[in-house]
């Protein structure tokens, strides 16, 4: 388990506190539509932090080729139809280039700055000339409007129960997922980033913002600095 991360509930728990059985239940959101609208049809996508393939499978159905990377073998065992690679994102070096590199699930907000640097360098290292990097980031009120909850149409509740400072700009966030037959929790460390801090982190890895892909600014397309 990574320091500051914890998970509870039925089934296997990954090093960052994610529950495999939970993520196997979660419905896919609008991520595949955002990606499909932002990249060329049929692109080869390197998906960093794929989990059980919730988004992977939807992208495959849209005609993309996907290489799925996750540090949890338990997560990757649920992925079907994609090449899978097990290992930490921050040290990934496949010696290959991809049309699209995707860093979703707010991974850019990891509390450990060195891990974030490694992740963004992995993005830059693997994106092809003329390709792009898609990054999902937190909304501006993610750490302040707490507690908050959302009831999914499928019948479960997701709740951000608490956000507590743990020093040096990092918060400990506790999330709860309540289903009729089971409850999972995840505690993780997240670092809020201002627009300037986000762009500076990209620049350090040799990337720059090309455009925002969603009205709320949570999805950004970045490209290698010329």
PDB file of C-alpha atoms in Angstrom:
ATOM      1  CA  UNK A   1       0.000   0.000   0.000  1.00  0.00           C
ATOM      2  CA  UNK A   2       1.325   3.438  -0.907  1.00  0.00           C
ATOM      3  CA  UNK A   3       1.870   5.745   2.073  1.00  0.00           C
ATOM      4  CA  UNK A   4      -1.284   7.684   2.915  1.00  0.00           C
ATOM      5  CA  UNK A   5      -3.549   5.405   0.888  1.00  0.00           C
ATOM      6  CA  UNK A   6      -6.085   2.947   2.228  1.00  0.00           C
ATOM      7  CA  UNK A   7      -9.171   1.082   1.068  1.00  0.00           C
ATOM      8  CA  UNK A   8     -11.889  -0.991   2.670  1.00  0.00           C
ATOM      9  CA  UNK A   9     -14.649  -3.235   1.376  1.00  0.00           C
ATOM     10  CA  UNK A  10     -15.082  -6.624  -0.282  1.00  0.00           C
ATOM     11  CA  UNK A  11     -12.390  -7.999  -2.583  1.00  0.00           C
ATOM     12  CA  UNK A  12      -8.845  -7.033  -3.504  1.00  0.00           C
ATOM     13  CA  UNK A  13      -7.533  -3.532  -2.695  1.00  0.00           C
ATOM     14  CA  UNK A  14      -4.824  -1.983  -4.895  1.00  0.00           C
ATOM     15  CA  UNK A  15      -1.722  -0.095  -3.657  1.00  0.00           C
ATOM     16  CA  UNK A  16      -3.555   3.243  -4.019  1.00  0.00           C
ATOM     17  CA  UNK A  17      -6.609   2.079  -2.069  1.00  0.00           C
ATOM     18  CA  UNK A  18      -8.895   1.252  -5.003  1.00  0.00           C
ATOM     19  CA  UNK A  19     -11.208  -1.741  -4.665  1.00  0.00           C
ATOM     20  CA  UNK A  20     -11.198  -3.971  -7.732  1.00  0.00           C
ATOM     21  CA  UNK A  21     -14.772  -5.162  -7.212  1.00  0.00           C
ATOM     22  CA  UNK A  22     -15.986  -1.582  -6.839  1.00  0.00           C
ATOM     23  CA  UNK A  23     -14.398  -0.409 -10.077  1.00  0.00           C
ATOM     24  CA  UNK A  24     -15.796  -3.439 -11.869  1.00  0.00           C
ATOM     25  CA  UNK A  25     -19.256  -2.155 -10.896  1.00  0.00           C
ATOM     26  CA  UNK A  26     -18.852   1.536 -11.712  1.00  0.00           C
ATOM     27  CA  UNK A  27     -20.537   2.624 -14.955  1.00  0.00           C
ATOM     28  CA  UNK A  28     -18.542   4.347 -17.668  1.00  0.00           C
ATOM     29  CA  UNK A  29     -19.195   8.074 -17.801  1.00  0.00           C
ATOM     30  CA  UNK A  30     -18.587  10.542 -20.600  1.00  0.00           C
ATOM     31  CA  UNK A  31     -14.835   9.887 -20.758  1.00  0.00           C
ATOM     32  CA  UNK A  32     -14.969   7.781 -23.960  1.00  0.00           C
ATOM     33  CA  UNK A  33     -16.980  10.491 -25.716  1.00  0.00           C
ATOM     34  CA  UNK A  34     -14.525  13.186 -24.621  1.00  0.00           C
ATOM     35  CA  UNK A  35     -11.591  11.125 -25.879  1.00  0.00           C
ATOM     36  CA  UNK A  36     -13.264  10.163 -29.171  1.00  0.00           C
ATOM     37  CA  UNK A  37     -14.026  13.813 -29.951  1.00  0.00           C
ATOM     38  CA  UNK A  38     -10.444  14.898 -29.241  1.00  0.00           C
ATOM     39  CA  UNK A  39      -8.304  12.382 -31.137  1.00  0.00           C
ATOM     40  CA  UNK A  40      -8.138  10.850 -34.640  1.00  0.00           C
ATOM     41  CA  UNK A  41     -10.388   7.877 -35.391  1.00  0.00           C
ATOM     42  CA  UNK A  42      -8.633   4.553 -34.890  1.00  0.00           C
ATOM     43  CA  UNK A  43      -5.767   6.050 -32.883  1.00  0.00           C
ATOM     44  CA  UNK A  44      -3.526   3.862 -30.723  1.00  0.00           C
ATOM     45  CA  UNK A  45      -4.061   5.012 -27.141  1.00  0.00           C
ATOM     46  CA  UNK A  46      -1.712   4.399 -24.221  1.00  0.00           C
ATOM     47  CA  UNK A  47      -4.063   4.436 -21.232  1.00  0.00           C
ATOM     48  CA  UNK A  48      -2.146   5.081 -18.016  1.00  0.00           C
ATOM     49  CA  UNK A  49      -4.038   3.866 -14.954  1.00  0.00           C
ATOM     50  CA  UNK A  50      -6.616   1.786 -16.795  1.00  0.00           C
ATOM     51  CA  UNK A  51      -7.941  -0.091 -13.784  1.00  0.00           C
ATOM     52  CA  UNK A  52     -10.402  -2.830 -14.704  1.00  0.00           C
ATOM     53  CA  UNK A  53     -10.918  -1.423 -18.198  1.00  0.00           C
ATOM     54  CA  UNK A  54     -14.044   0.634 -17.537  1.00  0.00           C
ATOM     55  CA  UNK A  55     -12.959   3.209 -20.152  1.00  0.00           C
ATOM     56  CA  UNK A  56     -10.711   0.801 -22.065  1.00  0.00           C
ATOM     57  CA  UNK A  57     -13.585  -1.382 -23.196  1.00  0.00           C
ATOM     58  CA  UNK A  58     -15.654   1.604 -24.321  1.00  0.00           C
ATOM     59  CA  UNK A  59     -12.711   2.915 -26.373  1.00  0.00           C
ATOM     60  CA  UNK A  60     -12.198  -0.487 -27.990  1.00  0.00           C
ATOM     61  CA  UNK A  61     -15.869  -0.502 -28.980  1.00  0.00           C
ATOM     62  CA  UNK A  62     -15.289   2.856 -30.701  1.00  0.00           C
ATOM     63  CA  UNK A  63     -12.552   1.375 -32.859  1.00  0.00           C
ATOM     64  CA  UNK A  64      -9.444   2.509 -30.984  1.00  0.00           C
ATOM     65  CA  UNK A  65      -6.443   0.312 -30.209  1.00  0.00           C
ATOM     66  CA  UNK A  66      -5.560   0.490 -26.513  1.00  0.00           C
ATOM     67  CA  UNK A  67      -2.505  -0.446 -24.482  1.00  0.00           C
ATOM     68  CA  UNK A  68      -3.662  -0.502 -20.860  1.00  0.00           C
ATOM     69  CA  UNK A  69      -1.205   0.162 -18.025  1.00  0.00           C
ATOM     70  CA  UNK A  70      -1.889  -0.297 -14.318  1.00  0.00           C
ATOM     71  CA  UNK A  71       0.209  -1.195 -11.287  1.00  0.00           C
ATOM     72  CA  UNK A  72      -2.415  -3.708 -10.113  1.00  0.00           C
ATOM     73  CA  UNK A  73      -2.443  -7.168 -11.678  1.00  0.00           C
ATOM     74  CA  UNK A  74      -5.856  -7.713 -10.065  1.00  0.00           C
ATOM     75  CA  UNK A  75      -7.232  -4.726 -11.968  1.00  0.00           C
ATOM     76  CA  UNK A  76      -5.654  -5.741 -15.277  1.00  0.00           C
ATOM     77  CA  UNK A  77      -7.059  -9.266 -14.999  1.00  0.00           C
ATOM     78  CA  UNK A  78     -10.480  -7.739 -15.777  1.00  0.00           C
ATOM     79  CA  UNK A  79      -9.330  -6.057 -19.016  1.00  0.00           C
ATOM     80  CA  UNK A  80     -10.389  -7.749 -22.247  1.00  0.00           C
ATOM     81  CA  UNK A  81      -9.333  -7.014 -25.824  1.00  0.00           C
ATOM     82  CA  UNK A  82      -6.396  -4.743 -25.039  1.00  0.00           C
ATOM     83  CA  UNK A  83      -2.691  -5.280 -24.528  1.00  0.00           C
ATOM     84  CA  UNK A  84      -1.969  -4.943 -20.811  1.00  0.00           C
ATOM     85  CA  UNK A  85       1.195  -3.899 -18.973  1.00  0.00           C
ATOM     86  CA  UNK A  86       1.538  -4.148 -15.201  1.00  0.00           C
ATOM     87  CA  UNK A  87       3.772  -1.649 -13.434  1.00  0.00           C
ATOM     88  CA  UNK A  88       3.995   1.863 -11.953  1.00  0.00           C
ATOM     89  CA  UNK A  89       3.251   4.645 -14.430  1.00  0.00           C
ATOM     90  CA  UNK A  90       6.067   6.878 -13.207  1.00  0.00           C
ATOM     91  CA  UNK A  91       8.775   4.381 -14.225  1.00  0.00           C
ATOM     92  CA  UNK A  92       7.181   3.187 -17.475  1.00  0.00           C
ATOM     93  CA  UNK A  93       9.489   3.131 -20.493  1.00  0.00           C
ATOM     94  CA  UNK A  94       8.222   0.951 -23.326  1.00  0.00           C
ATOM     95  CA  UNK A  95      10.521   2.302 -26.017  1.00  0.00           C
ATOM     96  CA  UNK A  96       7.408   2.986 -28.105  1.00  0.00           C
ATOM     97  CA  UNK A  97       5.431   6.029 -29.208  1.00  0.00           C
ATOM     98  CA  UNK A  98       1.644   6.339 -29.272  1.00  0.00           C
ATOM     99  CA  UNK A  99      -0.818   8.596 -31.077  1.00  0.00           C
ATOM    100  CA  UNK A 100      -2.488   9.400 -27.762  1.00  0.00           C
ATOM    101  CA  UNK A 101      -1.415   9.081 -24.135  1.00  0.00           C
ATOM    102  CA  UNK A 102      -4.205   9.318 -21.565  1.00  0.00           C
ATOM    103  CA  UNK A 103      -3.726  10.188 -17.892  1.00  0.00           C
ATOM    104  CA  UNK A 104      -7.213  10.155 -16.345  1.00  0.00           C
ATOM    105  CA  UNK A 105      -8.697   9.609 -12.872  1.00  0.00           C
ATOM    106  CA  UNK A 106      -7.092  12.808 -11.487  1.00  0.00           C
ATOM    107  CA  UNK A 107      -3.727  11.022 -11.342  1.00  0.00           C
ATOM    108  CA  UNK A 108      -1.983  14.322 -12.110  1.00  0.00           C
ATOM    109  CA  UNK A 109      -3.074  15.423  -8.609  1.00  0.00           C
ATOM    110  CA  UNK A 110      -1.153  12.712  -6.762  1.00  0.00           C
ATOM    111  CA  UNK A 111       0.171  14.046  -3.470  1.00  0.00           C
ATOM    112  CA  UNK A 112       3.757  12.986  -4.205  1.00  0.00           C
ATOM    113  CA  UNK A 113       5.322  15.574  -6.504  1.00  0.00           C
ATOM    114  CA  UNK A 114       8.051  13.188  -7.646  1.00  0.00           C
ATOM    115  CA  UNK A 115       5.444  10.626  -8.670  1.00  0.00           C
ATOM    116  CA  UNK A 116       3.574  13.338 -10.581  1.00  0.00           C
ATOM    117  CA  UNK A 117       6.764  14.380 -12.342  1.00  0.00           C
ATOM    118  CA  UNK A 118       7.418  10.763 -13.261  1.00  0.00           C
ATOM    119  CA  UNK A 119       3.896  10.317 -14.617  1.00  0.00           C
ATOM    120  CA  UNK A 120       4.060  13.414 -16.805  1.00  0.00           C
ATOM    121  CA  UNK A 121       7.524  12.475 -18.058  1.00  0.00           C
ATOM    122  CA  UNK A 122       6.121   9.037 -18.957  1.00  0.00           C
ATOM    123  CA  UNK A 123       3.381  10.798 -20.919  1.00  0.00           C
ATOM    124  CA  UNK A 124       5.912  12.921 -22.786  1.00  0.00           C
ATOM    125  CA  UNK A 125       8.233   9.954 -23.349  1.00  0.00           C
ATOM    126  CA  UNK A 126       5.545   7.887 -25.046  1.00  0.00           C
ATOM    127  CA  UNK A 127       3.642  10.413 -27.176  1.00  0.00           C
ATOM    128  CA  UNK A 128       4.425  10.371 -30.894  1.00  0.00           C
ATOM    129  CA  UNK A 129       5.379  13.426 -32.919  1.00  0.00           C
ATOM    130  CA  UNK A 130       2.107  15.060 -33.842  1.00  0.00           C
ATOM    131  CA  UNK A 131       0.306  13.161 -31.070  1.00  0.00           C
ATOM    132  CA  UNK A 132      -1.312  14.412 -27.887  1.00  0.00           C
ATOM    133  CA  UNK A 133      -1.676  13.778 -24.173  1.00  0.00           C
ATOM    134  CA  UNK A 134      -5.138  13.852 -22.575  1.00  0.00           C
ATOM    135  CA  UNK A 135      -5.169  14.774 -18.890  1.00  0.00           C
ATOM    136  CA  UNK A 136      -8.135  14.711 -16.529  1.00  0.00           C
ATOM    137  CA  UNK A 137      -7.833  17.158 -13.638  1.00  0.00           C
ATOM    138  CA  UNK A 138      -9.930  18.142 -10.648  1.00  0.00           C
ATOM    139  CA  UNK A 139     -12.583  20.837 -10.774  1.00  0.00           C
ATOM    140  CA  UNK A 140     -11.949  24.076  -8.840  1.00  0.00           C
ATOM    141  CA  UNK A 141     -14.223  23.160  -5.894  1.00  0.00           C
ATOM    142  CA  UNK A 142     -13.123  19.545  -5.503  1.00  0.00           C
ATOM    143  CA  UNK A 143     -11.418  20.131  -2.138  1.00  0.00           C
ATOM    144  CA  UNK A 144     -13.729  22.806  -0.737  1.00  0.00           C
ATOM    145  CA  UNK A 145     -17.331  21.696  -1.250  1.00  0.00           C
ATOM    146  CA  UNK A 146     -17.135  18.885   1.303  1.00  0.00           C
ATOM    147  CA  UNK A 147     -18.909  16.792   2.344  1.00  0.00           C
ATOM    148  CA  UNK A 148     -20.845  16.228  -0.857  1.00  0.00           C
ATOM    149  CA  UNK A 149     -22.516  13.274  -2.490  1.00  0.00           C
ATOM    150  CA  UNK A 150     -24.087  12.160  -5.739  1.00  0.00           C
ATOM    151  CA  UNK A 151     -26.656   9.450  -6.270  1.00  0.00           C
ATOM    152  CA  UNK A 152     -25.968   7.590  -9.500  1.00  0.00           C
ATOM    153  CA  UNK A 153     -28.966   6.685 -11.688  1.00  0.00           C
ATOM    154  CA  UNK A 154     -27.975   3.027 -11.334  1.00  0.00           C
ATOM    155  CA  UNK A 155     -28.671   3.180  -7.611  1.00  0.00           C
ATOM    156  CA  UNK A 156     -25.461   3.739  -5.641  1.00  0.00           C
ATOM    157  CA  UNK A 157     -24.171   6.802  -3.778  1.00  0.00           C
ATOM    158  CA  UNK A 158     -20.680   8.242  -4.109  1.00  0.00           C
ATOM    159  CA  UNK A 159     -19.658  10.592  -1.339  1.00  0.00           C
ATOM    160  CA  UNK A 160     -16.590  12.748  -0.693  1.00  0.00           C
ATOM    161  CA  UNK A 161     -16.794  12.453   3.058  1.00  0.00           C
ATOM    162  CA  UNK A 162     -13.795  14.523   4.163  1.00  0.00           C
ATOM    163  CA  UNK A 163     -10.763  16.471   2.996  1.00  0.00           C
ATOM    164  CA  UNK A 164      -8.055  17.043   5.603  1.00  0.00           C
ATOM    165  CA  UNK A 165      -4.734  18.888   5.122  1.00  0.00           C
ATOM    166  CA  UNK A 166      -1.697  16.714   5.781  1.00  0.00           C
ATOM    167  CA  UNK A 167       1.015  19.276   5.002  1.00  0.00           C
ATOM    168  CA  UNK A 168       2.895  20.855   2.089  1.00  0.00           C
ATOM    169  CA  UNK A 169      -0.194  21.531   0.002  1.00  0.00           C
ATOM    170  CA  UNK A 170      -1.485  17.954   0.177  1.00  0.00           C
ATOM    171  CA  UNK A 171      -4.894  16.801   1.400  1.00  0.00           C
ATOM    172  CA  UNK A 172      -6.061  13.425   2.603  1.00  0.00           C
ATOM    173  CA  UNK A 173      -9.352  12.693   0.848  1.00  0.00           C
ATOM    174  CA  UNK A 174     -11.841  10.050   1.964  1.00  0.00           C
ATOM    175  CA  UNK A 175     -14.375   8.777  -0.564  1.00  0.00           C
ATOM    176  CA  UNK A 176     -17.259   6.408   0.137  1.00  0.00           C
ATOM    177  CA  UNK A 177     -19.235   4.277  -2.323  1.00  0.00           C
ATOM    178  CA  UNK A 178     -22.490   2.934  -0.936  1.00  0.00           C
ATOM    179  CA  UNK A 179     -24.340   0.179  -2.801  1.00  0.00           C
ATOM    180  CA  UNK A 180     -27.446  -1.657  -1.589  1.00  0.00           C
ATOM    181  CA  UNK A 181     -25.352  -4.758  -0.867  1.00  0.00           C
ATOM    182  CA  UNK A 182     -21.858  -3.413  -0.127  1.00  0.00           C
ATOM    183  CA  UNK A 183     -19.848  -0.365   0.948  1.00  0.00           C
ATOM    184  CA  UNK A 184     -16.336   0.585  -0.143  1.00  0.00           C
ATOM    185  CA  UNK A 185     -14.105   3.409   1.050  1.00  0.00           C
ATOM    186  CA  UNK A 186     -10.903   4.865  -0.333  1.00  0.00           C
ATOM    187  CA  UNK A 187      -8.530   7.256   1.398  1.00  0.00           C
ATOM    188  CA  UNK A 188      -5.923   8.892  -0.800  1.00  0.00           C
ATOM    189  CA  UNK A 189      -3.640  11.915  -0.971  1.00  0.00           C
ATOM    190  CA  UNK A 190      -4.303  14.652  -3.500  1.00  0.00           C
ATOM    191  CA  UNK A 191      -2.597  17.937  -4.297  1.00  0.00           C
ATOM    192  CA  UNK A 192      -4.808  20.767  -5.602  1.00  0.00           C
ATOM    193  CA  UNK A 193      -3.209  22.596  -8.529  1.00  0.00           C
ATOM    194  CA  UNK A 194      -3.864  26.131  -9.686  1.00  0.00           C
ATOM    195  CA  UNK A 195      -3.932  26.761 -13.423  1.00  0.00           C
ATOM    196  CA  UNK A 196      -0.404  28.144 -13.181  1.00  0.00           C
ATOM    197  CA  UNK A 197       0.841  25.133 -11.203  1.00  0.00           C
ATOM    198  CA  UNK A 198      -0.784  22.711 -13.640  1.00  0.00           C
ATOM    199  CA  UNK A 199       0.755  24.392 -16.674  1.00  0.00           C
ATOM    200  CA  UNK A 200       4.135  24.591 -14.925  1.00  0.00           C
ATOM    201  CA  UNK A 201       4.018  20.862 -14.187  1.00  0.00           C
ATOM    202  CA  UNK A 202       3.289  20.147 -17.841  1.00  0.00           C
ATOM    203  CA  UNK A 203       6.069  22.473 -18.987  1.00  0.00           C
ATOM    204  CA  UNK A 204       8.581  20.722 -16.739  1.00  0.00           C
ATOM    205  CA  UNK A 205       7.807  17.515 -18.660  1.00  0.00           C
ATOM    206  CA  UNK A 206       8.041  19.233 -22.047  1.00  0.00           C
ATOM    207  CA  UNK A 207       4.290  19.571 -22.604  1.00  0.00           C
ATOM    208  CA  UNK A 208       1.920  22.494 -23.047  1.00  0.00           C
ATOM    209  CA  UNK A 209      -1.852  22.914 -23.060  1.00  0.00           C
ATOM    210  CA  UNK A 210      -3.378  22.777 -26.523  1.00  0.00           C
ATOM    211  CA  UNK A 211      -7.043  23.168 -25.553  1.00  0.00           C
ATOM    212  CA  UNK A 212      -9.617  22.393 -22.875  1.00  0.00           C
ATOM    213  CA  UNK A 213     -11.928  19.611 -23.994  1.00  0.00           C
ATOM    214  CA  UNK A 214     -14.821  20.123 -21.578  1.00  0.00           C
ATOM    215  CA  UNK A 215     -16.744  23.197 -20.480  1.00  0.00           C
ATOM    216  CA  UNK A 216     -15.689  22.693 -16.855  1.00  0.00           C
ATOM    217  CA  UNK A 217     -12.005  22.480 -17.818  1.00  0.00           C
ATOM    218  CA  UNK A 218     -11.485  19.065 -16.243  1.00  0.00           C
ATOM    219  CA  UNK A 219     -10.234  17.477 -19.470  1.00  0.00           C
ATOM    220  CA  UNK A 220      -7.250  19.040 -21.222  1.00  0.00           C
ATOM    221  CA  UNK A 221      -5.392  18.140 -24.396  1.00  0.00           C
ATOM    222  CA  UNK A 222      -1.651  18.786 -24.189  1.00  0.00           C
ATOM    223  CA  UNK A 223       1.033  18.489 -26.861  1.00  0.00           C
ATOM    224  CA  UNK A 224       4.826  18.286 -26.818  1.00  0.00           C
ATOM    225  CA  UNK A 225       6.530  21.672 -26.777  1.00  0.00           C
ATOM    226  CA  UNK A 226       7.846  22.371 -30.255  1.00  0.00           C
TER     227      UNK A 226
END
